[in-house]
Amino acid sequence: MYGRRDDFHEACNGLVEAVVDDAVLELVGGGQFLLGFSLPLFDGGVIAARIGAAEATALGTDSRLEEARQTLSVALAGVEADARHAEADVAAGRRTAPIASEQFQLMRARYLGGGNVRLLEVLDALSVYADARLSVPRSLLAYRTAVAAQGQALGEVPE
């Protein structure tokens, strides 16, 4: 607000200097200058309202930015947890697949050898072995999906 008054005073001082200049007086022959100014004496709080609205908009923008940061950090934390979980599943699947294969082979041999094993137990061992083998690619897919989601959240991967 005070800056406008200072600018007005500077403009008036410049105009007065121009009028006092001898060349200008010779040009107009010592005539009169008529200057008209329209200045509001009271603006009704319009300027203060505009300033308040601008400050409120800035605060709202700052709060939305902080909310977006928090949302992104929560999403990244969730994606990182999913990636760690998938890595653990891959490691567990790689450890259990050979054991499940061995158990299936033993059950099958006992069944075929006439041991005290029912077909249902052999099929159960086969199911466990198949599940252990399928858990590795399933976990790898979950890991890759989590890594892609993390890249997308960071803006590194196109949507």
Coordinates of C-alpha atoms in Angstrom, one line a residue:
M1 CA 0.0 0.0 0.0
Y2 CA 2.8 2.4 0.9
G3 CA 4.7 1.5 -2.2
R4 CA 1.8 2.9 -4.3
R5 CA 1.9 6.2 -2.5
D6 CA 5.7 6.4 -2.9
D7 CA 5.3 5.8 -6.7
F8 CA 2.6 8.5 -6.8
H9 CA 4.9 11.0 -5.1
E10 CA 7.8 10.1 -7.4
A11 CA 5.5 10.6 -10.5
C12 CA 4.3 14.0 -9.1
N13 CA 7.8 15.1 -8.4
G14 CA 8.9 14.2 -11.9
L15 CA 5.9 16.1 -13.4
V16 CA 6.7 19.1 -11.3
E17 CA 10.3 19.0 -12.5
A18 CA 9.1 18.8 -16.1
V19 CA 6.8 21.8 -15.6
V20 CA 9.6 23.9 -14.0
D21 CA 11.9 23.0 -16.9
D22 CA 12.5 26.2 -19.1
A23 CA 12.1 24.3 -22.4
V24 CA 8.6 23.2 -21.4
L25 CA 7.6 26.7 -20.3
E26 CA 8.8 28.1 -23.6
L27 CA 7.0 25.4 -25.5
V28 CA 3.6 26.1 -23.9
G29 CA 4.2 29.8 -23.4
G30 CA 3.7 29.7 -19.7
G31 CA 0.2 28.3 -19.9
Q32 CA -1.5 26.3 -17.3
F33 CA -1.5 22.6 -16.8
L34 CA -4.6 20.8 -15.7
L35 CA -4.0 17.5 -13.9
G36 CA -6.8 15.3 -12.8
F37 CA -6.4 12.4 -10.4
S38 CA -9.0 10.0 -9.2
L39 CA -7.9 8.5 -5.9
P40 CA -10.2 6.5 -3.7
L41 CA -10.2 7.8 -0.2
F42 CA -11.7 4.6 1.2
D43 CA -11.6 1.3 -0.6
G44 CA -14.0 -0.4 1.7
G45 CA -11.5 -3.1 2.6
V46 CA -11.2 -4.4 -1.0
I47 CA -7.4 -4.5 -1.0
A48 CA -7.3 -6.1 2.4
A49 CA -9.8 -8.7 1.3
R50 CA -7.8 -9.4 -1.8
I51 CA -4.7 -9.8 0.2
G52 CA -6.5 -12.1 2.7
A53 CA -7.8 -14.2 -0.2
A54 CA -4.4 -14.5 -1.7
E55 CA -2.9 -15.5 1.7
A56 CA -5.7 -18.1 2.2
T57 CA -5.1 -19.5 -1.3
A58 CA -1.3 -19.8 -0.6
L59 CA -2.0 -21.5 2.7
G60 CA -4.5 -23.9 1.1
T61 CA -1.9 -24.7 -1.6
D62 CA 0.7 -25.4 1.0
S63 CA -1.6 -27.7 2.9
R64 CA -2.6 -29.6 -0.2
L65 CA 1.1 -29.9 -1.1
E66 CA 1.9 -31.3 2.4
E67 CA -1.1 -33.7 2.1
A68 CA 0.3 -34.9 -1.3
R69 CA 3.7 -35.5 0.3
Q70 CA 2.2 -37.5 3.1
T71 CA 0.1 -39.5 0.8
L72 CA 3.1 -40.3 -1.4
S73 CA 5.2 -41.3 1.6
V74 CA 2.5 -43.6 2.9
A75 CA 2.1 -45.1 -0.6
L76 CA 5.9 -45.6 -0.9
A77 CA 6.0 -47.2 2.5
G78 CA 3.3 -49.6 1.6
V79 CA 5.0 -50.5 -1.7
E80 CA 8.3 -51.0 0.0
A81 CA 6.6 -53.4 2.5
D82 CA 5.0 -55.3 -0.4
A83 CA 8.4 -55.6 -2.1
R84 CA 10.1 -56.9 1.1
H85 CA 7.2 -59.4 1.6
A86 CA 7.5 -60.6 -1.9
E87 CA 11.3 -61.0 -1.6
A88 CA 10.8 -63.1 1.6
D89 CA 8.2 -65.2 -0.3
V90 CA 10.6 -65.8 -3.2
A91 CA 13.4 -66.9 -0.7
A92 CA 10.9 -69.2 1.2
G93 CA 9.6 -70.7 -2.1
R94 CA 13.1 -71.4 -3.3
R95 CA 14.0 -73.1 0.0
T96 CA 10.8 -75.2 0.2
A97 CA 10.5 -76.3 -3.4
P98 CA 13.4 -78.9 -3.1
I99 CA 12.1 -80.2 0.2
A100 CA 8.6 -80.6 -1.1
S101 CA 10.0 -82.3 -4.2
E102 CA 11.9 -84.8 -2.0
Q103 CA 8.8 -85.4 0.2
F104 CA 6.7 -86.1 -2.9
Q105 CA 9.3 -88.5 -4.3
L106 CA 9.4 -90.3 -1.0
M107 CA 5.7 -90.6 -0.7
R108 CA 5.4 -91.8 -4.2
A109 CA 8.1 -94.4 -3.7
R110 CA 6.4 -95.7 -0.5
Y111 CA 3.1 -95.9 -2.2
L112 CA 4.5 -97.7 -5.3
G113 CA 6.6 -100.0 -3.0
G114 CA 3.5 -101.1 -1.1
G115 CA 4.2 -99.2 2.0
N116 CA 1.5 -98.0 4.5
V117 CA 0.7 -94.9 2.4
R118 CA -2.7 -94.1 0.8
L119 CA -3.1 -92.4 -2.6
L120 CA -4.6 -89.4 -0.9
E121 CA -1.3 -88.7 1.0
V122 CA 0.7 -89.0 -2.3
L123 CA -1.7 -86.5 -4.0
D124 CA -1.4 -84.2 -1.0
A125 CA 2.4 -84.3 -1.3
L126 CA 2.1 -83.6 -5.0
S127 CA -0.2 -80.6 -4.2
V128 CA 2.3 -79.2 -1.7
Y129 CA 5.2 -79.6 -4.2
A130 CA 3.2 -77.9 -7.0
D131 CA 2.2 -75.1 -4.7
A132 CA 5.9 -74.6 -3.6
R133 CA 7.0 -74.5 -7.3
L134 CA 4.3 -72.1 -8.3
S135 CA 5.0 -69.8 -5.3
V136 CA 8.3 -68.7 -6.7
P137 CA 7.1 -67.2 -10.0
R138 CA 4.0 -65.8 -8.2
S139 CA 6.3 -64.1 -5.6
L140 CA 8.6 -62.8 -8.4
L141 CA 5.5 -61.3 -10.1
A142 CA 4.4 -59.7 -6.8
Y143 CA 8.0 -58.3 -6.4
R144 CA 8.1 -56.9 -9.9
T145 CA 4.7 -55.3 -9.5
A146 CA 5.7 -53.7 -6.2
V147 CA 8.9 -52.3 -7.9
A148 CA 6.9 -51.0 -10.8
A149 CA 4.3 -49.4 -8.4
Q150 CA 7.2 -47.7 -6.6
G151 CA 8.6 -46.4 -9.9
Q152 CA 5.2 -45.1 -10.9
A153 CA 4.7 -43.4 -7.5
L154 CA 8.0 -41.6 -8.0
G155 CA 7.2 -40.7 -11.6
E156 CA 9.9 -42.8 -13.1
V157 CA 7.6 -45.2 -15.0
P158 CA 5.0 -43.9 -17.4
E159 CA 1.4 -44.7 -16.4

